[in-house]
XYZ file of C-alpha atoms in Angstrom:
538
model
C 14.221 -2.810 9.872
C 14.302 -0.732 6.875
C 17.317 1.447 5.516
C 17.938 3.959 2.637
C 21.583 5.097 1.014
C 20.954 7.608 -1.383
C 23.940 6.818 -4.353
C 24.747 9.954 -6.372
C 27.179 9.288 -9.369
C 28.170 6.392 -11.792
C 26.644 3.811 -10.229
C 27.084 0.360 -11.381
C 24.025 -1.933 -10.566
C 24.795 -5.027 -11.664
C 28.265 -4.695 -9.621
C 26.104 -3.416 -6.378
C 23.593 -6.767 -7.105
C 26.739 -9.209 -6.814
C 28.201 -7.396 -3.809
C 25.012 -7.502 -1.952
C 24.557 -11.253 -2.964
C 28.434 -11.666 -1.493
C 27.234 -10.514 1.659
C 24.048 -12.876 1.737
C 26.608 -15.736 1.193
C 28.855 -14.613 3.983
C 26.152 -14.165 6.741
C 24.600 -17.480 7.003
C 21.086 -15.556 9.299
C 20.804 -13.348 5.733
C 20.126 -17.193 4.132
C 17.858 -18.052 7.654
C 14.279 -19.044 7.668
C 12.276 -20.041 10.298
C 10.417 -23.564 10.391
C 8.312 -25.147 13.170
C 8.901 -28.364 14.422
C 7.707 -29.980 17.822
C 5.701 -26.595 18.713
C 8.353 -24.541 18.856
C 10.463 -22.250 14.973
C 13.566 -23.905 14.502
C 16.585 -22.188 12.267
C 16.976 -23.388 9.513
C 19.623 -22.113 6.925
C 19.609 -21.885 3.253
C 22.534 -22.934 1.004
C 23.740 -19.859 -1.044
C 22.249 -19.038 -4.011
C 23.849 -20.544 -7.232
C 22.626 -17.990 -9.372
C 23.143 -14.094 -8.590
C 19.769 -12.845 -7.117
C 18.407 -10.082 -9.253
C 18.588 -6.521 -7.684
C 14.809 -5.260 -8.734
C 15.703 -1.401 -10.630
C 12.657 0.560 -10.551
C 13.417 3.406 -12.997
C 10.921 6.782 -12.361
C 13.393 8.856 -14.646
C 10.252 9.429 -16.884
C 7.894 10.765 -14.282
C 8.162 14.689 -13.890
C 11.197 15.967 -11.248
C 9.160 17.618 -8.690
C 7.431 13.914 -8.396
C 10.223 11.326 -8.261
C 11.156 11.717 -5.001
C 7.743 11.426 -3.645
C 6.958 8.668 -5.833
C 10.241 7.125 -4.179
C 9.128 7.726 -1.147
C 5.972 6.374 -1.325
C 7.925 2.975 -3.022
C 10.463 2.997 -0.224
C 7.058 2.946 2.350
C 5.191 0.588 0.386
C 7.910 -2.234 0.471
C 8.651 -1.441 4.099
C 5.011 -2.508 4.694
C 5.195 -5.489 2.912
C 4.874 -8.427 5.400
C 7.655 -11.669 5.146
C 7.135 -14.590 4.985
C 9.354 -16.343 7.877
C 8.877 -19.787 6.737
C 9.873 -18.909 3.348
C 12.224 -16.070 3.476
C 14.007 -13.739 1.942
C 13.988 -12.197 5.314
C 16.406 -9.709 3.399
C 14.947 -7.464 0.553
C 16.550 -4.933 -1.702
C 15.706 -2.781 -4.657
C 17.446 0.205 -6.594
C 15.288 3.485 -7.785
C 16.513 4.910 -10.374
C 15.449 8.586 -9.863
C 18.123 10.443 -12.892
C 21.287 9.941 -14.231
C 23.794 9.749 -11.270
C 20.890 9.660 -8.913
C 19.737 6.433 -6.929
C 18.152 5.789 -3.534
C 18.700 1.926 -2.428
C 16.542 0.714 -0.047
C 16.911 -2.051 1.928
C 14.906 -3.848 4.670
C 15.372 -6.919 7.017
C 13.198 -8.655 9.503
C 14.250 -7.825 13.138
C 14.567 -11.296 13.449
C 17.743 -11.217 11.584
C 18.840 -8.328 12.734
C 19.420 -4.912 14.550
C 20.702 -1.081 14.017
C 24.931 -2.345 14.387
C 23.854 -4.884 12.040
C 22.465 -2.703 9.084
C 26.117 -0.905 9.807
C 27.851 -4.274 8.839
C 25.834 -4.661 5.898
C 26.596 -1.215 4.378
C 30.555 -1.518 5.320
C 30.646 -5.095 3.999
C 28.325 -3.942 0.969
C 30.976 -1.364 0.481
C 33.853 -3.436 0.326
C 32.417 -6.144 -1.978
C 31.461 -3.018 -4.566
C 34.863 -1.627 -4.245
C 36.582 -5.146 -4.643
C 34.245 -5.963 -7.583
C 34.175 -2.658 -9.051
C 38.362 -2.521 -9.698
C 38.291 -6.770 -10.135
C 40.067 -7.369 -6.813
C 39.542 -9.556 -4.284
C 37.744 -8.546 -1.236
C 40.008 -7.837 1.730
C 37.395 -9.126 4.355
C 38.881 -11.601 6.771
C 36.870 -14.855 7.334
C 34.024 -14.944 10.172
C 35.203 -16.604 13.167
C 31.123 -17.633 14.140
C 27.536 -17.624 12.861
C 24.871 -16.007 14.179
C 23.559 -19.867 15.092
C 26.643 -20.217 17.481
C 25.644 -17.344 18.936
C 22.105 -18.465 19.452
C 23.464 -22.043 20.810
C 25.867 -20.754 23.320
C 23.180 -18.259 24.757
C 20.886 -21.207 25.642
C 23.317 -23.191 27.096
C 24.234 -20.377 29.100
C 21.092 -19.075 30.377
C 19.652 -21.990 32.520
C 19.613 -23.058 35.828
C 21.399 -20.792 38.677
C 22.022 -18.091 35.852
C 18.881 -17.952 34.518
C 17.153 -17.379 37.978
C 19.797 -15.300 39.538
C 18.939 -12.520 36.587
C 15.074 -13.036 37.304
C 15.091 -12.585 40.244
C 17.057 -9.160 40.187
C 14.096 -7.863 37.186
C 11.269 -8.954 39.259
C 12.675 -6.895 42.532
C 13.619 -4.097 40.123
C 9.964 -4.133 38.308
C 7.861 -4.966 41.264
C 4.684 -2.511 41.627
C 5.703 -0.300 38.731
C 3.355 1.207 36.671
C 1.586 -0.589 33.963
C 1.481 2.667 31.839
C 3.272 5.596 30.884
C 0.773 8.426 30.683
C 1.018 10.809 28.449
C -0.114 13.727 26.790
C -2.091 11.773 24.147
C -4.282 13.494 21.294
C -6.695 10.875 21.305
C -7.767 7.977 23.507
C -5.685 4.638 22.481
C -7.956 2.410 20.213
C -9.306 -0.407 21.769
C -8.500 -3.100 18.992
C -4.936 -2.976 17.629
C -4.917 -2.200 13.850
C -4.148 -5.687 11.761
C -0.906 -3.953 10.484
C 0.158 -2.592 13.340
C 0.294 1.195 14.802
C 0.927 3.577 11.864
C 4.221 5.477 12.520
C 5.225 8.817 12.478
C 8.893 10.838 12.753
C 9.734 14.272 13.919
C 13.595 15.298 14.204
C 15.553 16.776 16.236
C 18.444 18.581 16.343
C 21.028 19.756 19.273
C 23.763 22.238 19.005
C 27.219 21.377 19.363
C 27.365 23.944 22.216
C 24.926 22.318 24.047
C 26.613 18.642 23.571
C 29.986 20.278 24.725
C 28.327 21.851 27.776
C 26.405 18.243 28.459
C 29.816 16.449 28.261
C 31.596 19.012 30.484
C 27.949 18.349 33.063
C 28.757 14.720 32.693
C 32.495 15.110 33.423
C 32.014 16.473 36.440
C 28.834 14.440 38.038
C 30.692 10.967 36.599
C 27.754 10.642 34.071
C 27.884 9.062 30.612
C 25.985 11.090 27.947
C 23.200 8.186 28.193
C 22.909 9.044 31.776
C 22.446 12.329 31.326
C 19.848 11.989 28.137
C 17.951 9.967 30.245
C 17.982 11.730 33.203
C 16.559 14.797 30.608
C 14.035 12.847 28.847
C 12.216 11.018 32.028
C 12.212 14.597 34.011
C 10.482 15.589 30.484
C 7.987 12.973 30.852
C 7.295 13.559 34.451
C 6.387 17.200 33.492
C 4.333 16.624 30.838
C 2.184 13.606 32.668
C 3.311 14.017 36.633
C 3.934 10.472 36.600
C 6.954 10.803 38.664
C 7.195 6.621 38.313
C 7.643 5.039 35.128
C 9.828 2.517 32.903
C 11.735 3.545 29.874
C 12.512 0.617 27.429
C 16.285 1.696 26.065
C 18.234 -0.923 23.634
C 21.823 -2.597 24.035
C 24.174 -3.750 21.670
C 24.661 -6.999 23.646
C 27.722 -7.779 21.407
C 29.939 -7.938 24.373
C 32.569 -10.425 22.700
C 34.614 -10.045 19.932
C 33.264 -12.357 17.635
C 29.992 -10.874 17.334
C 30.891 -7.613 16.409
C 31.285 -8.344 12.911
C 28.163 -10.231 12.922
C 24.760 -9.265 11.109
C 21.991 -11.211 13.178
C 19.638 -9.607 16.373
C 21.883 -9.540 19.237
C 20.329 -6.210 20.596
C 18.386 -6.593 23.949
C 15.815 -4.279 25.691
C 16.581 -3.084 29.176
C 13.810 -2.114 31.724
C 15.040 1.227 33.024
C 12.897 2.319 36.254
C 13.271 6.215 37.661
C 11.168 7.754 39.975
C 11.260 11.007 40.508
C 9.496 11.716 43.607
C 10.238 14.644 45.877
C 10.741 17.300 42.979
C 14.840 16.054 42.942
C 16.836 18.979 41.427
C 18.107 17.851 37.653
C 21.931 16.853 39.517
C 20.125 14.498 41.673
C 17.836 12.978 38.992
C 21.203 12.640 37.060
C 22.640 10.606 39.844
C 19.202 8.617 39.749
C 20.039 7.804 36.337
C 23.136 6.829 36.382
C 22.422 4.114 39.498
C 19.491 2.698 37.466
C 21.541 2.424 34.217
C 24.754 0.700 35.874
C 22.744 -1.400 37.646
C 20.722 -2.855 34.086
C 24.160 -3.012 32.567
C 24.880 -5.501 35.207
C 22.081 -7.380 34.339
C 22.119 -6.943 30.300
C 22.689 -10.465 29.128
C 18.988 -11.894 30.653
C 16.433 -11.654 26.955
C 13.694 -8.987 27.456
C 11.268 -11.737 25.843
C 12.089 -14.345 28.822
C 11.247 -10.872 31.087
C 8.408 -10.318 30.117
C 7.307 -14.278 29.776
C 8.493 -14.438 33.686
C 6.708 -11.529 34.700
C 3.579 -11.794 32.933
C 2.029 -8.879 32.917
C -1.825 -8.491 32.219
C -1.726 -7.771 27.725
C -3.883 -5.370 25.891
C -4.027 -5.049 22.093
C -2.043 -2.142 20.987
C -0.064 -1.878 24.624
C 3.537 -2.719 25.148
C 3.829 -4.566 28.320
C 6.427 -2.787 30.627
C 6.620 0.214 28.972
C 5.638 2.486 26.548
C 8.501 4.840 25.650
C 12.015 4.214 24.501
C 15.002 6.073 24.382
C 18.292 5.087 21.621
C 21.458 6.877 22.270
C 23.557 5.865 19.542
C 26.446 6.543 16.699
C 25.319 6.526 13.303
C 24.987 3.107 11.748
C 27.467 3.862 9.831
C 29.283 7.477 9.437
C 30.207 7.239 5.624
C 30.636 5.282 2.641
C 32.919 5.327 0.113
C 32.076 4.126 -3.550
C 34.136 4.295 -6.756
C 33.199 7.906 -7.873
C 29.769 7.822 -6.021
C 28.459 9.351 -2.631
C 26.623 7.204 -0.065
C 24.388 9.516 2.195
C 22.357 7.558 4.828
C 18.573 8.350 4.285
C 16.026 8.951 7.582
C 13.075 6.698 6.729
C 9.931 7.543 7.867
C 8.811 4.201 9.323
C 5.097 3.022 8.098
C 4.707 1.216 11.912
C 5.316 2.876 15.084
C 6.930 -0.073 17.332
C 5.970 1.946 20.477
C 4.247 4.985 21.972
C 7.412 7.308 21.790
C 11.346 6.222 20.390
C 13.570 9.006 21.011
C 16.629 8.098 18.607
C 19.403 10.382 19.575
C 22.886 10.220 17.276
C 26.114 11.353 18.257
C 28.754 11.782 15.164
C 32.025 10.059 15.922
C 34.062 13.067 16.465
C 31.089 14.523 18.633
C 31.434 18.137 17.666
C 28.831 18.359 15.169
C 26.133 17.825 17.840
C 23.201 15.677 18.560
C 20.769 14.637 16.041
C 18.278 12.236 15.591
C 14.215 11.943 15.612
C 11.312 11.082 17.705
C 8.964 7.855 16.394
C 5.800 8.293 17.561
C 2.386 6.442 16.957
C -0.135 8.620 14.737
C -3.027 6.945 16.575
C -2.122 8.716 19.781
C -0.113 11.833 19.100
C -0.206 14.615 16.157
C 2.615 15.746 14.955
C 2.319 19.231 16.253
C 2.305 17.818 19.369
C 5.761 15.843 18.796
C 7.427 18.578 17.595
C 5.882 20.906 21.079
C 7.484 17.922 23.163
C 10.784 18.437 20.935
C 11.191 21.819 21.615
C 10.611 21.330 25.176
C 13.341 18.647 25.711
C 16.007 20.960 24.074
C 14.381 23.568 26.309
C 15.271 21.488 29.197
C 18.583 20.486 28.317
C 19.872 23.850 27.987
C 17.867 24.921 31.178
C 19.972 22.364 32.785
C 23.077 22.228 31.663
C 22.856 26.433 32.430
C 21.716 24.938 36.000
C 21.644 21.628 37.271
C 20.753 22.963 40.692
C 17.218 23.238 39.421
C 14.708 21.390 41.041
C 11.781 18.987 38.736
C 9.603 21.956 38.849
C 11.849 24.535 37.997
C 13.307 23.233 34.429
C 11.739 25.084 31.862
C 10.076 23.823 28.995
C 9.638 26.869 26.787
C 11.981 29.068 25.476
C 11.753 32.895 26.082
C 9.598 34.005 23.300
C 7.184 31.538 23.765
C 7.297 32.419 27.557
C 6.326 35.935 27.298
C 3.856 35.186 24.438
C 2.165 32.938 27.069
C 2.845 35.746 30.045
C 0.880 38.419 27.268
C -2.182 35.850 27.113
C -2.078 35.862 30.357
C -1.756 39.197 31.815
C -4.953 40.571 33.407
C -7.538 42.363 31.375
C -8.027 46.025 32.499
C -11.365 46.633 31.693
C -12.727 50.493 31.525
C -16.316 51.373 32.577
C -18.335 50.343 29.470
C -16.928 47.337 29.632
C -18.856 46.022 33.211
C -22.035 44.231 33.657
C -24.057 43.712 36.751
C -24.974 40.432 35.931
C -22.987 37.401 35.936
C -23.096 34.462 32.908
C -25.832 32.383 34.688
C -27.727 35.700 35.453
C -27.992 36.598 31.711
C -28.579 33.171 30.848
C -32.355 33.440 33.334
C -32.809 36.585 31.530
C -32.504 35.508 28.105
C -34.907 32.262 29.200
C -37.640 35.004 30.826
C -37.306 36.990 27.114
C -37.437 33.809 25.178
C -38.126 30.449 27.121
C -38.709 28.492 23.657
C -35.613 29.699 22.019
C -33.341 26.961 21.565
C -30.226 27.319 23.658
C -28.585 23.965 23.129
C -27.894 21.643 20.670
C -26.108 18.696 20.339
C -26.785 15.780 17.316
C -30.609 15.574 17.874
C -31.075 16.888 21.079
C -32.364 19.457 21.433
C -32.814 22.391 24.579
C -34.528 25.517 24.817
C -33.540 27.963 27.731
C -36.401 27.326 29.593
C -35.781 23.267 29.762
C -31.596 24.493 30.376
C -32.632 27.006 32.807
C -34.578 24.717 35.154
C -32.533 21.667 34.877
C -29.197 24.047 35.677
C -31.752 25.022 39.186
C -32.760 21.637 40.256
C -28.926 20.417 39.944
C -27.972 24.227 41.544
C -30.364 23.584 44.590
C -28.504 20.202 45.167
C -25.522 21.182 45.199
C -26.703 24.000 47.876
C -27.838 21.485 49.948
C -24.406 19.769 50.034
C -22.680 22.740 51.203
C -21.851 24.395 47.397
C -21.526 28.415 48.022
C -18.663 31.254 47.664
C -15.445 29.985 47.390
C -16.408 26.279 47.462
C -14.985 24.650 43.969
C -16.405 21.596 42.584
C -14.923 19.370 40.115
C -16.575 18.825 36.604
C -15.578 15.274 35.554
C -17.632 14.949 32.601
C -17.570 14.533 28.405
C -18.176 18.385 26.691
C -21.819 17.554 26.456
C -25.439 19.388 26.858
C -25.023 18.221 30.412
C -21.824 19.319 31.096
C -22.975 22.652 30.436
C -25.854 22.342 32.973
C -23.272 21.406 35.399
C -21.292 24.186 34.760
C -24.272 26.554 35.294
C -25.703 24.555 38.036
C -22.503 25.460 40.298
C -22.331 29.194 39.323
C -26.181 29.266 40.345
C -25.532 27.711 43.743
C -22.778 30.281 43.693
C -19.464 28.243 43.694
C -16.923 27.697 41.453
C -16.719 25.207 38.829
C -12.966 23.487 38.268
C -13.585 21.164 34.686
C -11.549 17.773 35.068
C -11.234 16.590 30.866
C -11.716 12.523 31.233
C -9.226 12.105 28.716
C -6.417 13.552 30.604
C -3.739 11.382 32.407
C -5.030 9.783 36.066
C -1.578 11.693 37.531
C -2.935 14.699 35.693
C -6.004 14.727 37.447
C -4.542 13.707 40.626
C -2.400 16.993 40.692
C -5.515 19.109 39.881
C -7.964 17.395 42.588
């Protein structure tokens, strides 16, 4: 879970090094590591340290301006990379660049085992307070911690056994029953086979949303009884269907699962995953598929408190390297972890890290500002073995495409939402408006006619090739006629398509000729496409 602050003034680093050591003593899972006894990791926690941990201080003042901030970055990705060691620990790690006078970037990053988004917003508030205490020799005005993190853990295994614990399964394995295995998508390459050793490299993309659209989403929400989750949601999965036609799928979303008092002041993982299932089947205008949404998501709220790891461990669902089971995608509605900082005489700006590992296919993060009028912001995390960026930032545009389409009319059906914006709309409609073609322009002969012509002027003129293979229009010419006469004999003629299911290869192109020869028409089907995909066009 890594974080940046970017710290521009004064700074004092050996006051931030004992405030971040104050909140390592406070939080006893910031002092946890993980042991294993009996088969099974056990907590174990760590006294606090006697001596005040050194904060690392990596200066790059000395490098040229136009390259500290790269070099930074490339720090910042380095030592998010860096494994831990959970039987060791720190599970916590810190450091301060030094990038100029009155310019630092802190980065910080903890193991998800310790910890979630709310909790690296408790870190920086408490961090805060400790600097500001320390910083004017005051005491710190932070009132005691009524629990640990290991009460926590205790009481939610005492709770979930027996009646309760079956009772929740029971709902999720209704819920999940025959769902789809996969999300498809519109991937850029096939997913790899073997999962890399460190782990899918990651990518980000933002995304931005007027506040005129936000206020006009609110007002949609108002009026339909919809939460802006509900309505995100209901955006991004008619999105997906558009892009895939997989009108059934599961989208992983996160809760804060801090539903009691005590924990909200907590730093440890409380979040949990919910399964959300929507199927869009029957091309539902976008105020139905909003309704759709908001059954599915009140109904998971209901059902929140059951771990998505004792899910997926009851559900068992067949594993492939490199695949999340039960979904693919996720979507994060959030506030800001936190929505400003305030140090003696310095600025705290919160710092969107590129992350170095892509947990998932697709994580839309979407952040709303606390007074909401500022608009939506955020980022889309995608894997860089599936997707290029250019693609990300096409999907991007489409979704605020869509929202706008909606919001402007939430009487449109699936189908009807648009996913490109005017100009790009009539650039396609120019591409695609038919060629008027004047007299000098026409042929008598058709592409497979002029292809027999060129093989009666020069049969042993190479035509084709491919690597090491090799085909002159004499051998591509007779192998396009045997295939052509087959296809004749199976009823292939005018107006009689046939479906081209094959890699772009020598002998997809006698395919391709074989059907124009036998005089029908040739629809190409790209194997790498989405099954739904392919469905739709058969």
């Amino acid at each position: 879970m890594p974080g940046a602050l970017r710290l521009t003034g004064p700074l004092r680093p050996e006051v931030l090094a004992r405030s971040l050591a104050a909140v390592t003593g406070r939080h006893e899972v910031l002092r946890t590591v993980f042991a294993e006894r009996a088969g099974g990791p056990v907590q174990v926690v760590l006294p606090p340290a006697s001596e005040l941990p050194a904060l690392p201080v990596l200066d790059l003042a000395s490098l040229p301006p136009a390259e500290r901030e790269t070099e930074a970055l490339r720090l910042m990705a380095r030592e998010d990379d860096r494994p831990f060691d959970l039987t060791r620990g720190p599970l916590l790690r810190a450091e301060l660049l030094r990038l100029g006078d009155g310019d630092h970037l802190l980065a910080v990053v903890m193991h998800h085992i310790i910890s979630d988004a709310w909790s690296l917003g408790v870190l920086l508030r408490e961090l805060t307070v400790f600097y500001n205490s320390f910083s004017g020799a005051e005491s710190p005005r932070l009132p005691e911690l009524p629990i640990q993190y290991a009460d926590f853990a205790r009481w939610q295994r005492r709770w979930l056994t027996g009646e309760t614990l079956e009772r929740e399964l029971a709902h999720w394995r209704e819920v999940l029953a025959g769902a789809p295995e996969v999300q498809e998508l519109p991937y850029d390459r096939p997913r790899p086979a073997v999962a890399a050793p460190g782990g899918r490299p990651g990518g980000r993309r933002p995304f931005a949303l007027s506040g005129e659209t936000l206020a006009a989403l609110r007002a949609l929400g108002r009026r339909e009884g919809w939460t802006l989750f509900m309505t995100l949601l209901a955006a991004f999965q008619a999105l997906l269907t558009r892009l895939s036609g997989q009108e059934d799928a599961v989208i992983g979303s996160p809760v804060a699962n801090r539903n009691r008092l005590e924990t909200e002041g907590l730093i440890g993982f409380f979040t949990n995953t919910l399964a959300l299932r929507l199927d869009l089947a029957g091309d539902p205008a976008f105020r139905e598929i909003g309704r759709r949404a908001r059954a599915v998501a009140l109904d998971a709220y209901t059902h929140e408190d059951l771990p998505f790891e004792k899910l997926v461990e009851e559900l068992a669902p067949e594993r492939h390297p490199g695949l999340n089971p039960l979904f693919q995608v996720m979507l994060v509605v959030q506030r800001p972890p936190v929505e400003a900082l305030a140090l003696p005489g310095v600025t705290a700006e919160l710092l969107d890290v590129e992350p170095a590992v892509a947990k998932f296919d697709l994580t839309l993060f979407l952040f709303e500002s606390a007074a909401g009028l500022a608009g939506l912001s955020g980022a889309m995390e995608y894997s860089r073995d599936l997707f290029d960026a250019a693609t990300i930032d096409r999907m991007l545009a489409s979704f605020g495409t869509l929202l706008t389409g909606a919001v402007a009319d939430p009487g449109l059906c699936l189908s009807e939402l648009p996913l490109l914006a005017a100009a790009e709309r009539e650039e396609l409609i120019a591409w695609t408006r038919p060629l008027v073609l004047r007299p000098s322009h026409l042929t008598s002969r058709l592409v497979h006619e002029m292809v027999a012509a060129q093989a009666a002027r020069h049969p042993e003129a190479e035509a084709v090739v491919c690597g090491e293979l090799r085909l002159t229009y004499r051998e591509l010419l007779a192998e396009a006629r045997s295939l052509a006469r087959r296809l004749a004999g199976l009823g292939v003629g005018p107006d009689v398509p046939v479906g081209i299911f094959q890699e772009r290869s020598p002998a997809m192109l006698v395919s391709l000729l074989a059907v124009l020869e036998a005089g029908g028409a040739y629809l190409p089907l790209d194997p790498t496409y989405p099954r739904e995909r392919l469905h739709l066009m058969l």
